[in-house]
Short mmCIF file of C-alpha atoms in Angstrom, two decimals:
data_model
loop_
_atom_site.label_atom_id
_atom_site.label_comp_id
_atom_site.label_asym_id
_atom_site.label_seq_id
_atom_site.Cartn_x
_atom_site.Cartn_y
_atom_site.Cartn_z
CA UNK A 1 -19.05 -9.09 23.66
CA UNK A 2 -22.65 -9.97 22.18
CA UNK A 3 -25.00 -12.52 24.20
CA UNK A 4 -27.71 -14.10 21.29
CA UNK A 5 -31.23 -14.84 22.32
CA UNK A 6 -32.78 -15.00 19.19
CA UNK A 7 -31.55 -16.74 15.83
CA UNK A 8 -29.73 -13.69 13.75
CA UNK A 9 -30.90 -14.54 11.17
CA UNK A 10 -35.05 -14.92 11.35
CA UNK A 11 -35.02 -14.03 14.77
CA UNK A 12 -36.40 -17.26 16.38
CA UNK A 13 -36.34 -17.64 19.40
CA UNK A 14 -36.74 -21.71 18.99
CA UNK A 15 -33.11 -23.28 19.08
CA UNK A 16 -31.11 -26.23 19.86
CA UNK A 17 -27.49 -27.38 20.78
CA UNK A 18 -25.89 -28.49 17.85
CA UNK A 19 -22.38 -29.39 18.12
CA UNK A 20 -19.19 -27.48 19.32
CA UNK A 21 -17.42 -25.11 16.82
CA UNK A 22 -14.01 -25.48 15.27
CA UNK A 23 -12.46 -23.55 17.90
CA UNK A 24 -14.67 -25.34 21.13
CA UNK A 25 -17.71 -23.17 21.24
CA UNK A 26 -20.69 -24.06 21.75
CA UNK A 27 -22.83 -24.00 18.36
CA UNK A 28 -26.67 -23.39 18.19
CA UNK A 29 -28.92 -24.65 15.00
CA UNK A 30 -32.73 -22.46 15.07
CA UNK A 31 -35.11 -24.80 14.35
CA UNK A 32 -37.57 -22.11 12.40
CA UNK A 33 -34.33 -21.95 9.47
CA UNK A 34 -30.94 -24.23 8.98
CA UNK A 35 -28.45 -20.73 10.10
CA UNK A 36 -26.29 -21.98 12.92
CA UNK A 37 -24.75 -19.37 15.61
CA UNK A 38 -23.02 -19.31 18.84
CA UNK A 39 -24.87 -17.13 21.55
CA UNK A 40 -21.94 -15.30 22.55
CA UNK A 41 -19.95 -13.78 20.34
CA UNK A 42 -16.21 -11.61 20.20
CA UNK A 43 -16.18 -9.26 17.62
CA UNK A 44 -12.87 -7.38 17.16
CA UNK A 45 -12.57 -4.09 15.99
CA UNK A 46 -9.05 -3.43 14.10
CA UNK A 47 -7.88 0.42 14.27
CA UNK A 48 -6.63 1.91 11.21
CA UNK A 49 -2.99 2.30 12.88
CA UNK A 50 -3.23 -1.21 12.88
CA UNK A 51 -4.33 -1.69 9.90
CA UNK A 52 -0.95 0.62 8.46
CA UNK A 53 1.32 -1.73 10.77
CA UNK A 54 -0.44 -4.43 8.68
CA UNK A 55 0.20 -3.37 5.46
CA UNK A 56 3.86 -2.14 6.22
CA UNK A 57 4.39 -6.09 7.49
CA UNK A 58 3.57 -7.82 4.25
CA UNK A 59 5.75 -5.94 1.67
CA UNK A 60 8.24 -7.40 4.28
CA UNK A 61 9.67 -11.16 4.82
CA UNK A 62 7.07 -12.34 7.82
CA UNK A 63 4.47 -15.25 7.41
CA UNK A 64 1.19 -14.74 7.50
CA UNK A 65 0.62 -16.22 10.29
CA UNK A 66 4.00 -14.45 11.50
CA UNK A 67 2.20 -10.83 11.06
CA UNK A 68 -1.32 -12.59 12.92
CA UNK A 69 1.05 -13.91 16.38
CA UNK A 70 2.74 -10.31 16.29
CA UNK A 71 -0.02 -7.90 15.47
CA UNK A 72 -3.10 -10.17 17.40
CA UNK A 73 -5.91 -11.21 14.51
CA UNK A 74 -6.95 -14.18 13.19
CA UNK A 75 -5.76 -15.73 10.13
CA UNK A 76 -9.27 -15.97 9.07
CA UNK A 77 -9.23 -12.19 8.84
CA UNK A 78 -5.84 -11.72 7.56
CA UNK A 79 -6.54 -13.71 4.27
CA UNK A 80 -9.93 -11.40 3.89
CA UNK A 81 -8.02 -8.41 4.44
CA UNK A 82 -4.87 -9.48 2.06
CA UNK A 83 -7.76 -10.17 -1.00
CA UNK A 84 -9.37 -6.71 0.11
CA UNK A 85 -5.57 -4.43 -0.28
CA UNK A 86 -4.70 -6.60 -3.26
CA UNK A 87 -7.61 -5.90 -5.23
CA UNK A 88 -7.09 -1.76 -4.45
CA UNK A 89 -3.52 -2.39 -5.95
CA UNK A 90 -3.17 0.19 -9.86
CA UNK A 91 -2.51 -1.69 -12.40
CA UNK A 92 0.20 0.81 -13.10
CA UNK A 93 1.71 -0.36 -10.55
CA UNK A 94 2.57 3.80 -9.08
CA UNK A 95 5.02 4.20 -11.85
CA UNK A 96 6.29 7.92 -12.58
CA UNK A 97 5.09 8.93 -15.82
CA UNK A 98 7.38 10.11 -18.12
CA UNK A 99 7.94 12.99 -19.68
CA UNK A 100 6.56 13.35 -23.41
CA UNK A 101 6.38 16.83 -25.21
CA UNK A 102 5.38 15.98 -28.71
CA UNK A 103 7.78 13.39 -30.36
CA UNK A 104 10.80 14.83 -28.18
CA UNK A 105 11.95 12.77 -24.58
CA UNK A 106 13.50 14.75 -21.87
CA UNK A 107 16.09 11.86 -21.30
CA UNK A 108 16.53 8.85 -23.35
CA UNK A 109 14.49 5.53 -21.89
CA UNK A 110 16.87 2.28 -21.07
CA UNK A 111 14.82 -0.66 -19.56
CA UNK A 112 16.21 -3.78 -18.57
CA UNK A 113 13.57 -7.52 -18.68
CA UNK A 114 14.19 -10.04 -17.20
CA UNK A 115 12.20 -13.40 -16.53
CA UNK A 116 12.87 -15.72 -12.95
CA UNK A 117 11.52 -18.76 -11.97
CA UNK A 118 8.38 -19.53 -8.86
CA UNK A 119 5.66 -22.58 -8.34
CA UNK A 120 1.94 -21.98 -6.96
CA UNK A 121 1.01 -25.20 -4.65
CA UNK A 122 3.95 -27.30 -5.91
CA UNK A 123 7.68 -27.03 -7.89
CA UNK A 124 5.88 -28.96 -10.78
CA UNK A 125 3.44 -25.41 -11.66
CA UNK A 126 6.40 -23.34 -12.72
CA UNK A 127 5.11 -19.39 -13.36
CA UNK A 128 7.64 -17.64 -14.21
CA UNK A 129 7.56 -13.25 -13.05
CA UNK A 130 8.36 -11.77 -16.08
CA UNK A 131 9.63 -8.26 -15.40
CA UNK A 132 10.45 -4.94 -17.04
CA UNK A 133 12.74 -1.74 -15.13
CA UNK A 134 13.25 1.40 -16.23
CA UNK A 135 17.47 0.94 -16.08
CA UNK A 136 17.40 4.97 -14.71
CA UNK A 137 14.68 5.48 -12.19
CA UNK A 138 14.97 1.61 -10.63
CA UNK A 139 10.87 1.27 -11.18
CA UNK A 140 9.94 -1.73 -12.21
CA UNK A 141 7.58 -0.26 -15.28
CA UNK A 142 5.68 -3.72 -15.29
CA UNK A 143 5.33 -7.13 -14.89
CA UNK A 144 3.65 -10.61 -16.27
CA UNK A 145 3.42 -13.91 -14.23
CA UNK A 146 3.03 -16.63 -16.70
CA UNK A 147 4.34 -19.68 -18.09
CA UNK A 148 7.87 -18.87 -19.36
CA UNK A 149 6.89 -19.49 -23.86
CA UNK A 150 6.49 -16.78 -26.21
CA UNK A 151 2.39 -15.87 -25.50
CA UNK A 152 3.56 -14.93 -22.17
CA UNK A 153 6.63 -12.48 -23.31
CA UNK A 154 3.67 -10.75 -25.44
CA UNK A 155 1.61 -10.47 -22.03
CA UNK A 156 4.72 -8.06 -20.58
CA UNK A 157 5.46 -6.14 -23.86
CA UNK A 158 1.34 -5.26 -23.95
CA UNK A 159 1.82 -4.48 -20.19
CA UNK A 160 4.92 -2.00 -20.98
CA UNK A 161 3.39 1.88 -21.26
CA UNK A 162 3.31 3.37 -24.54
CA UNK A 163 6.64 5.62 -24.01
CA UNK A 164 8.79 3.13 -23.63
CA UNK A 165 7.25 1.01 -26.02
CA UNK A 166 7.89 3.77 -28.77
CA UNK A 167 11.24 5.41 -27.45
CA UNK A 168 13.19 3.26 -25.34
CA UNK A 169 16.07 0.52 -25.80
CA UNK A 170 15.46 -2.93 -23.72
CA UNK A 171 18.91 -4.65 -22.53
CA UNK A 172 17.71 -9.01 -22.20
CA UNK A 173 19.89 -12.16 -22.03
CA UNK A 174 20.10 -14.31 -25.04
CA UNK A 175 16.99 -15.46 -24.13
CA UNK A 176 15.30 -15.78 -27.99
CA UNK A 177 11.15 -15.19 -27.43
CA UNK A 178 12.56 -11.49 -26.46
CA UNK A 179 14.23 -11.47 -30.12
CA UNK A 180 10.07 -11.98 -31.61
CA UNK A 181 8.80 -9.36 -29.34
CA UNK A 182 10.68 -6.49 -28.87
CA UNK A 183 11.28 -4.60 -32.82
CA UNK A 184 15.23 -5.11 -33.29
CA UNK A 185 15.77 -1.38 -33.88
CA UNK A 186 14.82 -1.24 -30.68
CA UNK A 187 16.45 -4.81 -28.71
CA UNK A 188 20.20 -5.88 -27.24
CA UNK A 189 20.43 -9.29 -26.96
CA UNK A 190 23.84 -8.84 -24.35
CA UNK A 191 25.49 -11.87 -22.00
CA UNK A 192 25.94 -11.24 -18.27
CA UNK A 193 29.39 -9.84 -19.12
CA UNK A 194 27.89 -6.68 -20.50
CA UNK A 195 26.44 -5.20 -16.98
CA UNK A 196 23.70 -3.80 -18.71
CA UNK A 197 20.93 -6.11 -17.10
CA UNK A 198 23.39 -6.18 -13.32
CA UNK A 199 20.02 -3.55 -11.84
CA UNK A 200 17.12 -5.64 -13.11
CA UNK A 201 18.36 -9.14 -11.71
CA UNK A 202 20.02 -7.09 -8.53
CA UNK A 203 15.59 -6.26 -7.93
CA UNK A 204 15.13 -10.34 -8.67
CA UNK A 205 17.34 -10.65 -5.69
CA UNK A 206 14.92 -7.81 -3.28
CA UNK A 207 12.40 -9.81 -4.98
CA UNK A 208 12.92 -12.89 -3.60
CA UNK A 209 14.54 -12.68 -0.12
CA UNK A 210 11.59 -9.19 0.79
CA UNK A 211 8.87 -12.14 -0.54
CA UNK A 212 8.15 -14.84 1.51
CA UNK A 213 6.88 -17.24 -0.88
CA UNK A 214 9.28 -16.60 -3.26
CA UNK A 215 12.25 -17.37 -1.32
CA UNK A 216 14.34 -20.62 -2.12
CA UNK A 217 13.97 -24.00 0.72
CA UNK A 218 11.38 -22.30 2.98
CA UNK A 219 8.09 -23.25 4.40
CA UNK A 220 6.57 -20.72 2.73
CA UNK A 221 4.71 -20.65 -0.44
CA UNK A 222 1.50 -19.60 -2.47
CA UNK A 223 -1.84 -22.50 -2.44
CA UNK A 224 -3.02 -19.68 -5.29
CA UNK A 225 -2.03 -18.57 -8.59
CA UNK A 226 -4.25 -14.85 -7.68
CA UNK A 227 -2.76 -14.31 -4.15
CA UNK A 228 0.46 -15.62 -6.28
CA UNK A 229 0.35 -12.80 -8.99
CA UNK A 230 -1.11 -10.29 -6.05
CA UNK A 231 1.96 -10.65 -3.39
CA UNK A 232 4.42 -9.47 -5.85
CA UNK A 233 2.12 -6.81 -7.39
CA UNK A 234 1.96 -5.66 -3.37
CA UNK A 235 5.86 -5.26 -3.12
CA UNK A 236 6.26 -3.84 -6.78
CA UNK A 237 4.25 -1.15 -5.54
CA UNK A 238 5.19 -0.83 -2.65
CA UNK A 239 9.10 -0.40 -4.06
CA UNK A 240 8.18 2.32 -7.05
CA UNK A 241 7.33 4.16 -4.31
CA UNK A 242 9.92 3.99 -2.82
CA UNK A 243 11.83 4.61 -5.89
CA UNK A 244 9.56 7.69 -6.68
CA UNK A 245 10.30 9.11 -3.51
CA UNK A 246 14.12 8.55 -3.36
#
């Protein structure tokens, strides 16, 4: 516990009482500068072990307040830690690199692509999650969050690694925007009966069940698009690491 007898900003000892904070503590205001502070403040140091536990809990279907109650941290600290985790995520999503010797591929590349619905703030604000998966390794090689237009399909295509764009065969449903983005020689638009997109559809179910803000008919939802994308990216990176080990 830290007991202050001077302003933490300017060092002045001239301060007065100024109401209470949101959690009931006596608030003070410096008479020299406009800084407000509390005299007795507690500093909690979060250990590395606890941070690691929180990182593992963030990829499970647990609400943020539930993590706070289980681990014993404040929601304000957890939100800040969440932003740090999102910022540290790599753009390559921990995808296992494709082995290529010149123009010769070591294995046949097949990609399944699909999209699933979600929303931010309110259900009227639809945000579609576009996903591309390597059908062999089951790793998510690219994703994009946006509307369900041709532009979003182009963004997904641009995020797919170059080796897949040049050599892979893409299996999608019969949504017309894929035909305008994927080269015809590499694209196969099929029905669900062909069972060529069953892996990506199964992952859609996993994503919806494991990320609480994507669960249907639940109280959890995203208020900010950046956090919505970050939560999806966090789970995808975690999922790809588990697939790489497997």
